[in-house]
Every structure is written in structure tokens, then in C-alpha cells.
JSON list of C-alpha atoms in Angstrom, two decimals:
[
{"chain": "M", "resi": 1, "resn": "UNK", "atom": "CA", "xyz": [0.00, 0.00, 0.00]},
{"chain": "M", "resi": 2, "resn": "UNK", "atom": "CA", "xyz": [2.86, 2.38, 0.81]},
{"chain": "M", "resi": 3, "resn": "UNK", "atom": "CA", "xyz": [4.47, 1.67, -2.56]},
{"chain": "M", "resi": 4, "resn": "UNK", "atom": "CA", "xyz": [1.16, 2.27, -4.34]},
{"chain": "M", "resi": 5, "resn": "UNK", "atom": "CA", "xyz": [0.59, 5.60, -2.59]},
{"chain": "M", "resi": 6, "resn": "UNK", "atom": "CA", "xyz": [4.15, 6.62, -3.39]},
{"chain": "M", "resi": 7, "resn": "UNK", "atom": "CA", "xyz": [3.69, 5.72, -7.05]},
{"chain": "M", "resi": 8, "resn": "UNK", "atom": "CA", "xyz": [0.43, 7.70, -7.19]},
{"chain": "M", "resi": 9, "resn": "UNK", "atom": "CA", "xyz": [2.22, 10.67, -5.68]},
{"chain": "M", "resi": 10, "resn": "UNK", "atom": "CA", "xyz": [4.76, 10.57, -8.47]},
{"chain": "M", "resi": 11, "resn": "UNK", "atom": "CA", "xyz": [2.07, 10.05, -11.13]},
{"chain": "M", "resi": 12, "resn": "UNK", "atom": "CA", "xyz": [0.12, 13.17, -10.18]},
{"chain": "M", "resi": 13, "resn": "UNK", "atom": "CA", "xyz": [-0.86, 13.75, -13.81]},
{"chain": "M", "resi": 14, "resn": "UNK", "atom": "CA", "xyz": [-2.85, 10.49, -13.68]},
{"chain": "M", "resi": 15, "resn": "UNK", "atom": "CA", "xyz": [-4.53, 11.48, -10.43]},
{"chain": "M", "resi": 16, "resn": "UNK", "atom": "CA", "xyz": [-5.33, 15.13, -11.14]},
{"chain": "M", "resi": 17, "resn": "UNK", "atom": "CA", "xyz": [-5.58, 15.46, -14.93]},
{"chain": "M", "resi": 18, "resn": "UNK", "atom": "CA", "xyz": [-5.81, 12.24, -17.01]},
{"chain": "M", "resi": 19, "resn": "UNK", "atom": "CA", "xyz": [-7.29, 9.66, -16.93]},
{"chain": "M", "resi": 20, "resn": "UNK", "atom": "CA", "xyz": [-8.57, 10.60, -13.45]},
{"chain": "M", "resi": 21, "resn": "UNK", "atom": "CA", "xyz": [-9.12, 13.98, -11.88]},
{"chain": "M", "resi": 22, "resn": "UNK", "atom": "CA", "xyz": [-10.41, 16.77, -14.09]},
{"chain": "M", "resi": 23, "resn": "UNK", "atom": "CA", "xyz": [-10.72, 14.61, -17.22]},
{"chain": "M", "resi": 24, "resn": "UNK", "atom": "CA", "xyz": [-12.77, 11.94, -15.45]},
{"chain": "M", "resi": 25, "resn": "UNK", "atom": "CA", "xyz": [-15.05, 14.57, -13.92]},
{"chain": "M", "resi": 26, "resn": "UNK", "atom": "CA", "xyz": [-15.74, 16.31, -17.22]},
{"chain": "M", "resi": 27, "resn": "UNK", "atom": "CA", "xyz": [-16.18, 13.06, -19.14]},
{"chain": "M", "resi": 28, "resn": "UNK", "atom": "CA", "xyz": [-18.54, 11.75, -16.45]},
{"chain": "M", "resi": 29, "resn": "UNK", "atom": "CA", "xyz": [-20.72, 14.84, -16.89]},
{"chain": "M", "resi": 30, "resn": "UNK", "atom": "CA", "xyz": [-20.64, 14.30, -20.67]},
{"chain": "M", "resi": 31, "resn": "UNK", "atom": "CA", "xyz": [-21.63, 10.64, -20.31]},
{"chain": "M", "resi": 32, "resn": "UNK", "atom": "CA", "xyz": [-24.47, 11.60, -17.96]},
{"chain": "M", "resi": 33, "resn": "UNK", "atom": "CA", "xyz": [-25.70, 14.20, -20.44]},
{"chain": "M", "resi": 34, "resn": "UNK", "atom": "CA", "xyz": [-25.55, 11.75, -23.34]},
{"chain": "M", "resi": 35, "resn": "UNK", "atom": "CA", "xyz": [-27.37, 9.16, -21.20]},
{"chain": "M", "resi": 36, "resn": "UNK", "atom": "CA", "xyz": [-30.31, 11.53, -20.83]},
{"chain": "M", "resi": 37, "resn": "UNK", "atom": "CA", "xyz": [-29.55, 13.34, -17.59]},
{"chain": "M", "resi": 38, "resn": "UNK", "atom": "CA", "xyz": [-29.75, 17.05, -18.34]},
{"chain": "M", "resi": 39, "resn": "UNK", "atom": "CA", "xyz": [-29.23, 18.12, -14.73]},
{"chain": "M", "resi": 40, "resn": "UNK", "atom": "CA", "xyz": [-27.12, 16.29, -12.18]},
{"chain": "M", "resi": 41, "resn": "UNK", "atom": "CA", "xyz": [-28.26, 16.23, -8.60]},
{"chain": "M", "resi": 42, "resn": "UNK", "atom": "CA", "xyz": [-26.47, 18.57, -6.26]},
{"chain": "M", "resi": 43, "resn": "UNK", "atom": "CA", "xyz": [-23.33, 16.87, -5.03]},
{"chain": "M", "resi": 44, "resn": "UNK", "atom": "CA", "xyz": [-23.19, 15.91, -1.38]},
{"chain": "M", "resi": 45, "resn": "UNK", "atom": "CA", "xyz": [-20.64, 14.21, 0.87]},
{"chain": "M", "resi": 46, "resn": "UNK", "atom": "CA", "xyz": [-22.16, 10.73, 0.41]},
{"chain": "M", "resi": 47, "resn": "UNK", "atom": "CA", "xyz": [-22.25, 11.09, -3.36]},
{"chain": "M", "resi": 48, "resn": "UNK", "atom": "CA", "xyz": [-18.60, 12.14, -3.44]},
{"chain": "M", "resi": 49, "resn": "UNK", "atom": "CA", "xyz": [-17.70, 9.20, -1.22]},
{"chain": "M", "resi": 50, "resn": "UNK", "atom": "CA", "xyz": [-19.50, 6.85, -3.61]},
{"chain": "M", "resi": 51, "resn": "UNK", "atom": "CA", "xyz": [-17.64, 8.40, -6.54]},
{"chain": "M", "resi": 52, "resn": "UNK", "atom": "CA", "xyz": [-14.17, 7.75, -5.11]},
{"chain": "M", "resi": 53, "resn": "UNK", "atom": "CA", "xyz": [-13.96, 3.97, -5.87]},
{"chain": "M", "resi": 54, "resn": "UNK", "atom": "CA", "xyz": [-14.96, 4.30, -9.55]},
{"chain": "M", "resi": 55, "resn": "UNK", "atom": "CA", "xyz": [-12.70, 7.34, -9.85]},
{"chain": "M", "resi": 56, "resn": "UNK", "atom": "CA", "xyz": [-9.79, 5.27, -8.50]},
{"chain": "M", "resi": 57, "resn": "UNK", "atom": "CA", "xyz": [-10.52, 2.55, -11.08]},
{"chain": "M", "resi": 58, "resn": "UNK", "atom": "CA", "xyz": [-10.50, 5.09, -13.91]},
{"chain": "M", "resi": 59, "resn": "UNK", "atom": "CA", "xyz": [-7.22, 6.56, -12.63]},
{"chain": "M", "resi": 60, "resn": "UNK", "atom": "CA", "xyz": [-5.51, 3.16, -12.89]},
{"chain": "M", "resi": 61, "resn": "UNK", "atom": "CA", "xyz": [-6.82, 2.21, -16.37]},
{"chain": "M", "resi": 62, "resn": "UNK", "atom": "CA", "xyz": [-4.11, 1.44, -18.96]},
{"chain": "M", "resi": 63, "resn": "UNK", "atom": "CA", "xyz": [-5.36, 3.91, -21.56]},
{"chain": "M", "resi": 64, "resn": "UNK", "atom": "CA", "xyz": [-3.13, 4.52, -24.57]},
{"chain": "M", "resi": 65, "resn": "UNK", "atom": "CA", "xyz": [-2.59, 8.21, -23.85]},
{"chain": "M", "resi": 66, "resn": "UNK", "atom": "CA", "xyz": [-2.21, 7.85, -20.06]},
{"chain": "M", "resi": 67, "resn": "UNK", "atom": "CA", "xyz": [1.22, 8.22, -18.42]},
{"chain": "M", "resi": 68, "resn": "UNK", "atom": "CA", "xyz": [2.91, 4.93, -17.56]},
{"chain": "M", "resi": 69, "resn": "UNK", "atom": "CA", "xyz": [2.24, 3.48, -14.13]},
{"chain": "M", "resi": 70, "resn": "UNK", "atom": "CA", "xyz": [4.01, 0.58, -12.36]},
{"chain": "M", "resi": 71, "resn": "UNK", "atom": "CA", "xyz": [0.85, -0.94, -10.89]},
{"chain": "M", "resi": 72, "resn": "UNK", "atom": "CA", "xyz": [-1.91, -2.63, -12.85]},
{"chain": "M", "resi": 73, "resn": "UNK", "atom": "CA", "xyz": [-5.55, -3.33, -12.11]},
{"chain": "M", "resi": 74, "resn": "UNK", "atom": "CA", "xyz": [-7.34, -6.64, -12.62]},
{"chain": "M", "resi": 75, "resn": "UNK", "atom": "CA", "xyz": [-10.78, -6.88, -14.15]},
{"chain": "M", "resi": 76, "resn": "UNK", "atom": "CA", "xyz": [-12.70, -8.25, -11.09]},
{"chain": "M", "resi": 77, "resn": "UNK", "atom": "CA", "xyz": [-11.26, -5.52, -8.85]},
{"chain": "M", "resi": 78, "resn": "UNK", "atom": "CA", "xyz": [-12.03, -2.83, -11.42]},
{"chain": "M", "resi": 79, "resn": "UNK", "atom": "CA", "xyz": [-15.58, -4.15, -11.73]},
{"chain": "M", "resi": 80, "resn": "UNK", "atom": "CA", "xyz": [-16.05, -4.08, -7.95]},
{"chain": "M", "resi": 81, "resn": "UNK", "atom": "CA", "xyz": [-14.75, -0.51, -7.73]},
{"chain": "M", "resi": 82, "resn": "UNK", "atom": "CA", "xyz": [-16.90, 0.69, -10.62]},
{"chain": "M", "resi": 83, "resn": "UNK", "atom": "CA", "xyz": [-20.05, -0.98, -9.28]},
{"chain": "M", "resi": 84, "resn": "UNK", "atom": "CA", "xyz": [-19.51, 0.36, -5.77]},
{"chain": "M", "resi": 85, "resn": "UNK", "atom": "CA", "xyz": [-22.38, 2.91, -6.04]},
{"chain": "M", "resi": 86, "resn": "UNK", "atom": "CA", "xyz": [-24.73, 0.08, -7.01]},
{"chain": "M", "resi": 87, "resn": "UNK", "atom": "CA", "xyz": [-23.46, -2.16, -4.20]},
{"chain": "M", "resi": 88, "resn": "UNK", "atom": "CA", "xyz": [-24.15, 0.66, -1.75]},
{"chain": "M", "resi": 89, "resn": "UNK", "atom": "CA", "xyz": [-27.71, 0.93, -3.03]},
{"chain": "M", "resi": 90, "resn": "UNK", "atom": "CA", "xyz": [-28.26, -2.80, -2.46]},
{"chain": "M", "resi": 91, "resn": "UNK", "atom": "CA", "xyz": [-28.01, -2.14, 1.29]},
{"chain": "M", "resi": 92, "resn": "UNK", "atom": "CA", "xyz": [-31.01, 0.21, 1.21]},
{"chain": "M", "resi": 93, "resn": "UNK", "atom": "CA", "xyz": [-33.22, -1.32, -1.51]},
{"chain": "M", "resi": 94, "resn": "UNK", "atom": "CA", "xyz": [-34.97, -4.65, -2.00]},
{"chain": "M", "resi": 95, "resn": "UNK", "atom": "CA", "xyz": [-33.12, -7.02, -4.30]},
{"chain": "M", "resi": 96, "resn": "UNK", "atom": "CA", "xyz": [-34.85, -8.24, -7.45]},
{"chain": "M", "resi": 97, "resn": "UNK", "atom": "CA", "xyz": [-33.17, -11.56, -8.42]},
{"chain": "M", "resi": 98, "resn": "UNK", "atom": "CA", "xyz": [-34.69, -11.78, -11.94]},
{"chain": "M", "resi": 99, "resn": "UNK", "atom": "CA", "xyz": [-33.54, -8.24, -12.69]},
{"chain": "M", "resi": 100, "resn": "UNK", "atom": "CA", "xyz": [-30.06, -8.97, -11.33]},
{"chain": "M", "resi": 101, "resn": "UNK", "atom": "CA", "xyz": [-29.76, -12.07, -13.52]},
{"chain": "M", "resi": 102, "resn": "UNK", "atom": "CA", "xyz": [-30.97, -10.16, -16.57]},
{"chain": "M", "resi": 103, "resn": "UNK", "atom": "CA", "xyz": [-28.52, -7.33, -15.90]},
{"chain": "M", "resi": 104, "resn": "UNK", "atom": "CA", "xyz": [-25.37, -9.15, -14.87]},
{"chain": "M", "resi": 105, "resn": "UNK", "atom": "CA", "xyz": [-25.32, -12.42, -16.83]},
{"chain": "M", "resi": 106, "resn": "UNK", "atom": "CA", "xyz": [-24.30, -10.68, -20.10]},
{"chain": "M", "resi": 107, "resn": "UNK", "atom": "CA", "xyz": [-21.58, -8.75, -18.27]},
{"chain": "M", "resi": 108, "resn": "UNK", "atom": "CA", "xyz": [-20.20, -11.86, -16.59]},
{"chain": "M", "resi": 109, "resn": "UNK", "atom": "CA", "xyz": [-20.23, -13.74, -19.91]},
{"chain": "M", "resi": 110, "resn": "UNK", "atom": "CA", "xyz": [-18.35, -10.85, -21.49]},
{"chain": "M", "resi": 111, "resn": "UNK", "atom": "CA", "xyz": [-15.80, -10.87, -18.67]},
{"chain": "M", "resi": 112, "resn": "UNK", "atom": "CA", "xyz": [-15.29, -14.61, -19.12]},
{"chain": "M", "resi": 113, "resn": "UNK", "atom": "CA", "xyz": [-14.68, -14.16, -22.86]},
{"chain": "M", "resi": 114, "resn": "UNK", "atom": "CA", "xyz": [-12.28, -11.25, -22.30]},
{"chain": "M", "resi": 115, "resn": "UNK", "atom": "CA", "xyz": [-10.20, -13.05, -19.68]},
{"chain": "M", "resi": 116, "resn": "UNK", "atom": "CA", "xyz": [-10.13, -16.22, -21.79]},
{"chain": "M", "resi": 117, "resn": "UNK", "atom": "CA", "xyz": [-8.99, -14.30, -24.88]},
{"chain": "M", "resi": 118, "resn": "UNK", "atom": "CA", "xyz": [-6.25, -12.45, -23.00]},
{"chain": "M", "resi": 119, "resn": "UNK", "atom": "CA", "xyz": [-5.37, -15.40, -20.70]},
{"chain": "M", "resi": 120, "resn": "UNK", "atom": "CA", "xyz": [-5.16, -12.99, -17.75]},
{"chain": "M", "resi": 121, "resn": "UNK", "atom": "CA", "xyz": [-7.40, -11.02, -15.40]},
{"chain": "M", "resi": 122, "resn": "UNK", "atom": "CA", "xyz": [-5.10, -8.01, -15.67]},
{"chain": "M", "resi": 123, "resn": "UNK", "atom": "CA", "xyz": [-6.57, -5.11, -17.63]},
{"chain": "M", "resi": 124, "resn": "UNK", "atom": "CA", "xyz": [-3.24, -4.70, -19.40]},
{"chain": "M", "resi": 125, "resn": "UNK", "atom": "CA", "xyz": [-4.12, -7.87, -21.28]},
{"chain": "M", "resi": 126, "resn": "UNK", "atom": "CA", "xyz": [-6.86, -5.93, -23.10]},
{"chain": "M", "resi": 127, "resn": "UNK", "atom": "CA", "xyz": [-4.25, -3.68, -24.73]},
{"chain": "M", "resi": 128, "resn": "UNK", "atom": "CA", "xyz": [-2.33, -6.63, -26.22]},
{"chain": "M", "resi": 129, "resn": "UNK", "atom": "CA", "xyz": [-3.85, -7.91, -29.47]},
{"chain": "M", "resi": 130, "resn": "UNK", "atom": "CA", "xyz": [-3.89, -11.75, -29.67]},
{"chain": "M", "resi": 131, "resn": "UNK", "atom": "CA", "xyz": [-1.99, -13.37, -32.51]},
{"chain": "M", "resi": 132, "resn": "UNK", "atom": "CA", "xyz": [-4.27, -16.39, -32.97]},
{"chain": "M", "resi": 133, "resn": "UNK", "atom": "CA", "xyz": [-7.65, -16.07, -34.68]},
{"chain": "M", "resi": 134, "resn": "UNK", "atom": "CA", "xyz": [-9.77, -17.88, -32.01]},
{"chain": "M", "resi": 135, "resn": "UNK", "atom": "CA", "xyz": [-8.46, -15.50, -29.34]},
{"chain": "M", "resi": 136, "resn": "UNK", "atom": "CA", "xyz": [-9.17, -12.51, -31.58]},
{"chain": "M", "resi": 137, "resn": "UNK", "atom": "CA", "xyz": [-12.74, -13.71, -32.11]},
{"chain": "M", "resi": 138, "resn": "UNK", "atom": "CA", "xyz": [-13.26, -14.25, -28.39]},
{"chain": "M", "resi": 139, "resn": "UNK", "atom": "CA", "xyz": [-11.87, -10.78, -27.62]},
{"chain": "M", "resi": 140, "resn": "UNK", "atom": "CA", "xyz": [-14.15, -9.20, -30.21]},
{"chain": "M", "resi": 141, "resn": "UNK", "atom": "CA", "xyz": [-17.29, -11.00, -29.02]},
{"chain": "M", "resi": 142, "resn": "UNK", "atom": "CA", "xyz": [-16.40, -10.25, -25.39]},
{"chain": "M", "resi": 143, "resn": "UNK", "atom": "CA", "xyz": [-15.99, -6.55, -26.15]},
{"chain": "M", "resi": 144, "resn": "UNK", "atom": "CA", "xyz": [-19.30, -6.28, -28.01]},
{"chain": "M", "resi": 145, "resn": "UNK", "atom": "CA", "xyz": [-21.11, -8.20, -25.26]},
{"chain": "M", "resi": 146, "resn": "UNK", "atom": "CA", "xyz": [-19.56, -5.94, -22.61]},
{"chain": "M", "resi": 147, "resn": "UNK", "atom": "CA", "xyz": [-20.82, -2.81, -24.37]},
{"chain": "M", "resi": 148, "resn": "UNK", "atom": "CA", "xyz": [-24.25, -4.37, -24.94]},
{"chain": "M", "resi": 149, "resn": "UNK", "atom": "CA", "xyz": [-24.60, -5.14, -21.22]},
{"chain": "M", "resi": 150, "resn": "UNK", "atom": "CA", "xyz": [-23.84, -1.62, -19.99]},
{"chain": "M", "resi": 151, "resn": "UNK", "atom": "CA", "xyz": [-27.10, 0.23, -20.85]},
{"chain": "M", "resi": 152, "resn": "UNK", "atom": "CA", "xyz": [-29.10, -2.15, -18.63]},
{"chain": "M", "resi": 153, "resn": "UNK", "atom": "CA", "xyz": [-26.49, -2.57, -15.90]},
{"chain": "M", "resi": 154, "resn": "UNK", "atom": "CA", "xyz": [-26.70, 0.82, -14.23]},
{"chain": "M", "resi": 155, "resn": "UNK", "atom": "CA", "xyz": [-29.70, 3.08, -13.62]},
{"chain": "M", "resi": 156, "resn": "UNK", "atom": "CA", "xyz": [-29.75, 6.43, -15.45]},
{"chain": "M", "resi": 157, "resn": "UNK", "atom": "CA", "xyz": [-26.94, 8.51, -13.95]},
{"chain": "M", "resi": 158, "resn": "UNK", "atom": "CA", "xyz": [-28.41, 11.14, -11.64]},
{"chain": "M", "resi": 159, "resn": "UNK", "atom": "CA", "xyz": [-25.26, 11.89, -9.65]},
{"chain": "M", "resi": 160, "resn": "UNK", "atom": "CA", "xyz": [-21.52, 11.97, -10.08]},
{"chain": "M", "resi": 161, "resn": "UNK", "atom": "CA", "xyz": [-21.00, 8.47, -8.67]},
{"chain": "M", "resi": 162, "resn": "UNK", "atom": "CA", "xyz": [-23.26, 6.73, -11.20]},
{"chain": "M", "resi": 163, "resn": "UNK", "atom": "CA", "xyz": [-21.91, 8.85, -14.05]},
{"chain": "M", "resi": 164, "resn": "UNK", "atom": "CA", "xyz": [-18.34, 7.97, -13.10]},
{"chain": "M", "resi": 165, "resn": "UNK", "atom": "CA", "xyz": [-19.23, 4.28, -12.86]},
{"chain": "M", "resi": 166, "resn": "UNK", "atom": "CA", "xyz": [-20.74, 4.32, -16.32]},
{"chain": "M", "resi": 167, "resn": "UNK", "atom": "CA", "xyz": [-17.72, 6.15, -17.72]},
{"chain": "M", "resi": 168, "resn": "UNK", "atom": "CA", "xyz": [-15.31, 3.60, -16.23]},
{"chain": "M", "resi": 169, "resn": "UNK", "atom": "CA", "xyz": [-17.24, 0.65, -17.62]},
{"chain": "M", "resi": 170, "resn": "UNK", "atom": "CA", "xyz": [-17.31, 2.27, -21.06]},
{"chain": "M", "resi": 171, "resn": "UNK", "atom": "CA", "xyz": [-13.57, 2.95, -20.93]},
{"chain": "M", "resi": 172, "resn": "UNK", "atom": "CA", "xyz": [-12.86, -0.71, -20.13]},
{"chain": "M", "resi": 173, "resn": "UNK", "atom": "CA", "xyz": [-14.89, -1.66, -23.19]},
{"chain": "M", "resi": 174, "resn": "UNK", "atom": "CA", "xyz": [-12.85, 0.80, -25.24]},
{"chain": "M", "resi": 175, "resn": "UNK", "atom": "CA", "xyz": [-9.50, -0.83, -24.38]},
{"chain": "M", "resi": 176, "resn": "UNK", "atom": "CA", "xyz": [-9.75, -3.68, -26.94]},
{"chain": "M", "resi": 177, "resn": "UNK", "atom": "CA", "xyz": [-11.06, -1.18, -29.49]},
{"chain": "M", "resi": 178, "resn": "UNK", "atom": "CA", "xyz": [-8.00, 1.03, -29.03]},
{"chain": "M", "resi": 179, "resn": "UNK", "atom": "CA", "xyz": [-5.79, -2.04, -29.37]},
{"chain": "M", "resi": 180, "resn": "UNK", "atom": "CA", "xyz": [-7.45, -3.03, -32.63]},
{"chain": "M", "resi": 181, "resn": "UNK", "atom": "CA", "xyz": [-7.11, 0.52, -33.97]},
{"chain": "M", "resi": 182, "resn": "UNK", "atom": "CA", "xyz": [-3.42, 0.55, -33.06]},
{"chain": "M", "resi": 183, "resn": "UNK", "atom": "CA", "xyz": [-2.84, -2.80, -34.80]},
{"chain": "M", "resi": 184, "resn": "UNK", "atom": "CA", "xyz": [-4.81, -2.14, -37.98]},
{"chain": "M", "resi": 185, "resn": "UNK", "atom": "CA", "xyz": [-3.95, 1.54, -38.48]},
{"chain": "M", "resi": 186, "resn": "UNK", "atom": "CA", "xyz": [-0.71, 3.51, -38.58]},
{"chain": "M", "resi": 187, "resn": "UNK", "atom": "CA", "xyz": [-1.67, 6.10, -35.97]},
{"chain": "M", "resi": 188, "resn": "UNK", "atom": "CA", "xyz": [-1.32, 4.00, -32.84]},
{"chain": "M", "resi": 189, "resn": "UNK", "atom": "CA", "xyz": [2.30, 4.73, -32.08]},
{"chain": "M", "resi": 190, "resn": "UNK", "atom": "CA", "xyz": [2.31, 8.39, -33.11]},
{"chain": "M", "resi": 191, "resn": "UNK", "atom": "CA", "xyz": [-1.09, 9.68, -31.95]},
{"chain": "M", "resi": 192, "resn": "UNK", "atom": "CA", "xyz": [-2.17, 7.81, -28.80]},
{"chain": "M", "resi": 193, "resn": "UNK", "atom": "CA", "xyz": [-4.60, 10.60, -27.90]},
{"chain": "M", "resi": 194, "resn": "UNK", "atom": "CA", "xyz": [-6.42, 10.12, -31.18]},
{"chain": "M", "resi": 195, "resn": "UNK", "atom": "CA", "xyz": [-6.60, 6.36, -30.60]},
{"chain": "M", "resi": 196, "resn": "UNK", "atom": "CA", "xyz": [-8.05, 6.91, -27.11]},
{"chain": "M", "resi": 197, "resn": "UNK", "atom": "CA", "xyz": [-10.58, 9.47, -28.39]},
{"chain": "M", "resi": 198, "resn": "UNK", "atom": "CA", "xyz": [-11.71, 7.30, -31.30]},
{"chain": "M", "resi": 199, "resn": "UNK", "atom": "CA", "xyz": [-12.05, 4.12, -29.24]},
{"chain": "M", "resi": 200, "resn": "UNK", "atom": "CA", "xyz": [-13.90, 5.95, -26.43]},
{"chain": "M", "resi": 201, "resn": "UNK", "atom": "CA", "xyz": [-16.29, 7.59, -28.89]},
{"chain": "M", "resi": 202, "resn": "UNK", "atom": "CA", "xyz": [-16.94, 4.23, -30.55]},
{"chain": "M", "resi": 203, "resn": "UNK", "atom": "CA", "xyz": [-17.60, 2.59, -27.18]},
{"chain": "M", "resi": 204, "resn": "UNK", "atom": "CA", "xyz": [-20.02, 5.37, -26.17]},
{"chain": "M", "resi": 205, "resn": "UNK", "atom": "CA", "xyz": [-21.84, 5.14, -29.50]},
{"chain": "M", "resi": 206, "resn": "UNK", "atom": "CA", "xyz": [-22.06, 1.35, -29.19]},
{"chain": "M", "resi": 207, "resn": "UNK", "atom": "CA", "xyz": [-23.46, 1.59, -25.68]},
{"chain": "M", "resi": 208, "resn": "UNK", "atom": "CA", "xyz": [-26.12, 4.05, -26.81]},
{"chain": "M", "resi": 209, "resn": "UNK", "atom": "CA", "xyz": [-27.06, 1.87, -29.80]},
{"chain": "M", "resi": 210, "resn": "UNK", "atom": "CA", "xyz": [-27.38, -1.27, -27.67]},
{"chain": "M", "resi": 211, "resn": "UNK", "atom": "CA", "xyz": [-29.65, 0.67, -25.31]},
{"chain": "M", "resi": 212, "resn": "UNK", "atom": "CA", "xyz": [-32.29, 0.61, -28.04]},
{"chain": "M", "resi": 213, "resn": "UNK", "atom": "CA", "xyz": [-31.73, -3.02, -29.02]},
{"chain": "M", "resi": 214, "resn": "UNK", "atom": "CA", "xyz": [-34.13, -5.79, -27.93]},
{"chain": "M", "resi": 215, "resn": "UNK", "atom": "CA", "xyz": [-33.31, -7.79, -24.81]},
{"chain": "M", "resi": 216, "resn": "UNK", "atom": "CA", "xyz": [-32.79, -10.89, -26.95]},
{"chain": "M", "resi": 217, "resn": "UNK", "atom": "CA", "xyz": [-29.71, -9.29, -28.53]},
{"chain": "M", "resi": 218, "resn": "UNK", "atom": "CA", "xyz": [-27.94, -9.23, -25.18]},
{"chain": "M", "resi": 219, "resn": "UNK", "atom": "CA", "xyz": [-28.75, -12.87, -24.52]},
{"chain": "M", "resi": 220, "resn": "UNK", "atom": "CA", "xyz": [-27.55, -13.94, -27.98]},
{"chain": "M", "resi": 221, "resn": "UNK", "atom": "CA", "xyz": [-24.29, -12.04, -27.47]},
{"chain": "M", "resi": 222, "resn": "UNK", "atom": "CA", "xyz": [-23.90, -13.45, -23.96]},
{"chain": "M", "resi": 223, "resn": "UNK", "atom": "CA", "xyz": [-24.35, -16.95, -25.35]},
{"chain": "M", "resi": 224, "resn": "UNK", "atom": "CA", "xyz": [-21.80, -16.25, -28.06]},
{"chain": "M", "resi": 225, "resn": "UNK", "atom": "CA", "xyz": [-19.31, -14.91, -25.51]},
{"chain": "M", "resi": 226, "resn": "UNK", "atom": "CA", "xyz": [-19.82, -17.98, -23.32]},
{"chain": "M", "resi": 227, "resn": "UNK", "atom": "CA", "xyz": [-19.28, -20.31, -26.29]},
{"chain": "M", "resi": 228, "resn": "UNK", "atom": "CA", "xyz": [-16.17, -18.41, -27.38]},
{"chain": "M", "resi": 229, "resn": "UNK", "atom": "CA", "xyz": [-14.73, -18.61, -23.85]},
{"chain": "M", "resi": 230, "resn": "UNK", "atom": "CA", "xyz": [-15.50, -22.33, -23.70]},
{"chain": "M", "resi": 231, "resn": "UNK", "atom": "CA", "xyz": [-13.85, -22.83, -27.08]},
{"chain": "M", "resi": 232, "resn": "UNK", "atom": "CA", "xyz": [-10.68, -21.08, -25.88]},
{"chain": "M", "resi": 233, "resn": "UNK", "atom": "CA", "xyz": [-10.59, -22.93, -22.57]},
{"chain": "M", "resi": 234, "resn": "UNK", "atom": "CA", "xyz": [-11.28, -26.27, -24.25]},
{"chain": "M", "resi": 235, "resn": "UNK", "atom": "CA", "xyz": [-8.57, -25.73, -26.86]},
{"chain": "M", "resi": 236, "resn": "UNK", "atom": "CA", "xyz": [-6.05, -24.93, -24.15]},
{"chain": "M", "resi": 237, "resn": "UNK", "atom": "CA", "xyz": [-6.48, -28.25, -22.38]}
]
């Protein structure tokens, strides 16, 4: 923990400017506006406290344009940090098991496909393009399924915490997109900011589009992600 805090102190650009800090705050407001919230609730101490875990997750993301950082973040931990505002709400609201299954099964299937394709839980695996076709297919299906699950995973963002959570989840979905753009275009090594902007915009557009898609689309994609993960795991044995 001491080493991590020391590294964060030296990487103040990450904490205060990008990908956390001011950039995360402004992008969270933009995501909330695009998601239909024209006026955020007045911030309060509890809301800011809820926003800290997802903000920490965004700060540690391995985005192409972000300064290097010696510590990584694994996907389950990032997911827990980003869903912290929802976990907090579970303590004060009645759980609806059918709704939870409908919301989280596609996301879990996507996570299984992503970790199978990258052979690691570390988020840095999402910025390394696989060399074998089955792994590329699994990574692609996992990414699309992840983006399709997001519109129904979180309620409409009405405060900074929910907006930050949604932003972080979208940015995770943009990591494989930025990797693909870097591999199949010539701008990856020279213009990392452009790669990050293009992949983030694509992820946001995909999330919005899947918000209007029928529920069956999510289940079909979740099934495809599960099959792709099983194919990878079976081939590795």
C-alpha cells in the first residue's frame, strides 16, 4: 500500500488530470448528459464518497494516452470498484433476483470471454492484441457483449458516482477497441490521444445503440461470448 501511494504521488498527472481527476469529472458529466440526464443532482458528501472507488478505477486504467504506471488493475477488482455505487444501493433497496440475472449475466459472460482471450485477469491484457484467430474472435465478441450489457447494468446517472461508474465501464470496453485501432492503423504509435478518443467515442456510440436493441440481442451475445470462452478454454487443455 505504501508503494502504491508513493507511485500515485509521483504520477500526479494520472490522479489530477488524465485519466482521473479533471478529465474523469468532465467526461462523467458528458456521459451523464448523453445518457439523458440534463441536470445532475447537487453533489453531497455521500455522493462524493460513492464516486471515489470508480474514480480510482479510472485513474488506474491502462489507456493509450495515459502516463505509464508501475501498478496494474485486474478486471474483477475494477468491476467491484466501478459498481460500488450500485453495491451501496443494495443495502437500502430490495433485491430483485430476476432483474439482477438479466442485468449481470451478459456482463459476466463478457468478462469470461475477455479473460479467456487475453489469458489474464489483468486489464493490461486488453491492450495486447492476440496473434491467434480464435483468441481474436473471443476478444471481439467479449468486447461487443460488454458494451451491450452496460445500458441495462446501471440506472440512469443522476449523480456523479453513477456517471463515473458508467464512464469507467465504457472505458474498459474501449481498451480492446483502441488495441485493434493501433494494430490495424498507422496512428497507434504516433497519436495515442487520437486512438483513445476514437475508441472511447466508438464505445459510447455502441453503448447508446445497444440501449435501443431488444433484450434478446444481449442474450444472444452473452451466449456467443460464453461459447467463445469455452472454445478457448477447451482448446487450451
